[in-house]
Short mmCIF file of C-alpha atoms in Angstrom, two decimals:
data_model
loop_
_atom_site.label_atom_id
_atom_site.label_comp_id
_atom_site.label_asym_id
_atom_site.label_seq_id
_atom_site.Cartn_x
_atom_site.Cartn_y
_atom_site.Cartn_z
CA UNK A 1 70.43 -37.04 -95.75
CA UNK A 2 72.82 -38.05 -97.89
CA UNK A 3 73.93 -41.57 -96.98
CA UNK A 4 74.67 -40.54 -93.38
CA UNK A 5 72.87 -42.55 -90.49
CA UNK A 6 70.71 -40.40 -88.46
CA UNK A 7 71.91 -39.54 -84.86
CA UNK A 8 67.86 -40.15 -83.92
CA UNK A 9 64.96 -37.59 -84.18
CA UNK A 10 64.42 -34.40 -83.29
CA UNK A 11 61.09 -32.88 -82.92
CA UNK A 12 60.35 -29.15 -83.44
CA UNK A 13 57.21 -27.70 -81.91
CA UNK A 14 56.78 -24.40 -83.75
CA UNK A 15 53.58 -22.43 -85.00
CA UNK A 16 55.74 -20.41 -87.06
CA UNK A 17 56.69 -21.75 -90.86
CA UNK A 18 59.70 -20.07 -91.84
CA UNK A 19 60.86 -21.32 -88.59
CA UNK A 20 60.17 -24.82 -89.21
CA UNK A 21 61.75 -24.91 -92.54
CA UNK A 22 64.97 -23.39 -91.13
CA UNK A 23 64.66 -25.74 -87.80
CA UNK A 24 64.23 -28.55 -90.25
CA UNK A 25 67.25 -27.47 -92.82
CA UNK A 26 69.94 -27.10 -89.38
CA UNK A 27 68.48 -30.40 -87.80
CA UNK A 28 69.10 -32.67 -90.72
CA UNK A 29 72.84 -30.59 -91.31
CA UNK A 30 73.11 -32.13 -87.92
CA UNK A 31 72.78 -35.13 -88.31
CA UNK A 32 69.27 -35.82 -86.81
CA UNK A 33 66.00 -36.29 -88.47
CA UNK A 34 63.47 -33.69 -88.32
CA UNK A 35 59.85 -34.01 -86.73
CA UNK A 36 57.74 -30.75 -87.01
CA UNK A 37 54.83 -30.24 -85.39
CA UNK A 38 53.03 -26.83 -85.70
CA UNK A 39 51.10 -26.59 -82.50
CA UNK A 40 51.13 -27.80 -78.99
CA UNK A 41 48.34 -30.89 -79.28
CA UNK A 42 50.32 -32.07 -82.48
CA UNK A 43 53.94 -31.87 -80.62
CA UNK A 44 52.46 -33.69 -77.89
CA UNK A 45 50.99 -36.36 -79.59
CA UNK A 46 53.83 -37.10 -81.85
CA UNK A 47 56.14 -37.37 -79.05
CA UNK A 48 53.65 -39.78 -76.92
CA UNK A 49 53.97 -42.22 -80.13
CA UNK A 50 57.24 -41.87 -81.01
CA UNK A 51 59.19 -40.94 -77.82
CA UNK A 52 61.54 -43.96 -77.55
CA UNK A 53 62.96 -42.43 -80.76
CA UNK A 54 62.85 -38.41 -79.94
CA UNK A 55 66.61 -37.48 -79.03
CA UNK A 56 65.45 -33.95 -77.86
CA UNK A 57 62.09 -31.33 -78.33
CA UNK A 58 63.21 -27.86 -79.62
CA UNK A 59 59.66 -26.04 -77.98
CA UNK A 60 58.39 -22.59 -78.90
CA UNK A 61 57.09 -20.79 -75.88
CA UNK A 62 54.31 -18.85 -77.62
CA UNK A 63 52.24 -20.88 -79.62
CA UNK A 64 48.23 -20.32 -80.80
CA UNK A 65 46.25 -23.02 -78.26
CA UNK A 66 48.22 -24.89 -76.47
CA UNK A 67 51.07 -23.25 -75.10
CA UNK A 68 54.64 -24.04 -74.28
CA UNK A 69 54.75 -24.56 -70.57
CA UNK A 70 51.31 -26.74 -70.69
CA UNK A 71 53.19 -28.50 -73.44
CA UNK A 72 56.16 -28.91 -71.42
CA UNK A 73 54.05 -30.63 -68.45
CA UNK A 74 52.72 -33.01 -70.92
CA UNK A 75 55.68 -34.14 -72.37
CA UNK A 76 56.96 -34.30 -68.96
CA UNK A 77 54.13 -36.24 -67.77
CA UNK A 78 54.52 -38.60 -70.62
CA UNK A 79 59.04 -38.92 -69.91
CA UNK A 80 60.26 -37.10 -66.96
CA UNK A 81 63.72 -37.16 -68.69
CA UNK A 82 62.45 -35.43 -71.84
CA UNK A 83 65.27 -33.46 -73.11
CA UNK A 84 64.02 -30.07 -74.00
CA UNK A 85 65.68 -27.01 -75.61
CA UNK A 86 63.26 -23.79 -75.39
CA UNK A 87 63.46 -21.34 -78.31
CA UNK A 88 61.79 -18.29 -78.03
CA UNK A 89 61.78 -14.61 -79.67
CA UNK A 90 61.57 -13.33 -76.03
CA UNK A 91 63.97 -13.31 -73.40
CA UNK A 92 64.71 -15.62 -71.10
CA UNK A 93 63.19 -13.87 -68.36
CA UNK A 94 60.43 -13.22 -69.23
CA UNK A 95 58.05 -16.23 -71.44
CA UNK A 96 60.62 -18.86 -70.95
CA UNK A 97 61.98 -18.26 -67.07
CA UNK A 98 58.81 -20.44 -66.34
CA UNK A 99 59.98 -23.53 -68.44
CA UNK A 100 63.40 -23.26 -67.47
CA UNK A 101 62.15 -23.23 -63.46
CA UNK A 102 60.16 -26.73 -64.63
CA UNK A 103 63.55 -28.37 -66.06
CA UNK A 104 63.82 -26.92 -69.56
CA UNK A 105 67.80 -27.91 -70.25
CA UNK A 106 68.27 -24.69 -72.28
CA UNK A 107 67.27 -21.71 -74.00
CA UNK A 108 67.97 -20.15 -77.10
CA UNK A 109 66.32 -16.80 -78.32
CA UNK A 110 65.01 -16.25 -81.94
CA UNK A 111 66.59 -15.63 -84.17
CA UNK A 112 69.33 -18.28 -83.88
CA UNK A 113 71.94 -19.26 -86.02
CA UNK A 114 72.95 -22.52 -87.22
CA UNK A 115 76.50 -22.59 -84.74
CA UNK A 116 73.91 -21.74 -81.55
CA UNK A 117 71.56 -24.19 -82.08
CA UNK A 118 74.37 -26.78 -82.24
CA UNK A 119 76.14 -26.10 -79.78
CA UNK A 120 72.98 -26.17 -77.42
CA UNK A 121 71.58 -29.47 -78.77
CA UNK A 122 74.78 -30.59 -77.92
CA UNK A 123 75.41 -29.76 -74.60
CA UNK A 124 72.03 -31.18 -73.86
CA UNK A 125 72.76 -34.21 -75.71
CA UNK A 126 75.64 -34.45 -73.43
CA UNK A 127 73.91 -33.77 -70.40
CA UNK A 128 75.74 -30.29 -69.51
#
């Protein structure tokens, strides 16, 4: 990261690899540092040891196994205040309306660009 401090961790829960390279290059160009997890179980258990230090989950809705609403319980289950940011490659309404109905704090549809995911981790970040 280039001798700045981190602004705490992010974790990515993402089946999809290209994604998680890309989620991983735009989290570290902001500032955070990147967790990646490439199914639900993974996510989940990463974030139950390391949640005092997770600033925010960036969760795929569609994933092999586990999916992203059971996901989204657990994570809830494990901090009610989780702070997470759904990406999807389907609409709002349709995969991710559920999540966001649980207390998602945002959405963003795939494919995203660098600006969009900002902004969005930062209005959550900043509780908007």
């Amino acid at each position: 990261m280039k001798g700045k401090a981190s602004r705490g961790k992010i974790l990515l829960i993402d089946d999809n690899e290209l994604l998680q390279d890309l989620g991983k290059d735009i989290i570290e160009h902001l500032g955070y540092t990147p967790i990646i997890a490439s199914e639900g179980e993974e996510g989940v258990e990463i974030y139950r040891k390391e949640k005092e230090e997770i600033q925010a989950v960036l969760l795929d809705v569609v994933m092999p196994g586990l999916g992203g609403l059971e996901v989204f319980r657990r994570l809830k289950n494990i901090n009610p205040e989780v702070k997470v940011l759904v990406i999807s490659g389907y609409s709002e309404e349709k995969r991710a309306g559920e999540l966001m109905k649980e207390g998602a704090l945002g959405f963003i549809q795939k494919p995203f660009k660098i600006h969009q995911l900002s902004q969005k981790l930062q209005e959550i970040m900043e509780g908007k």
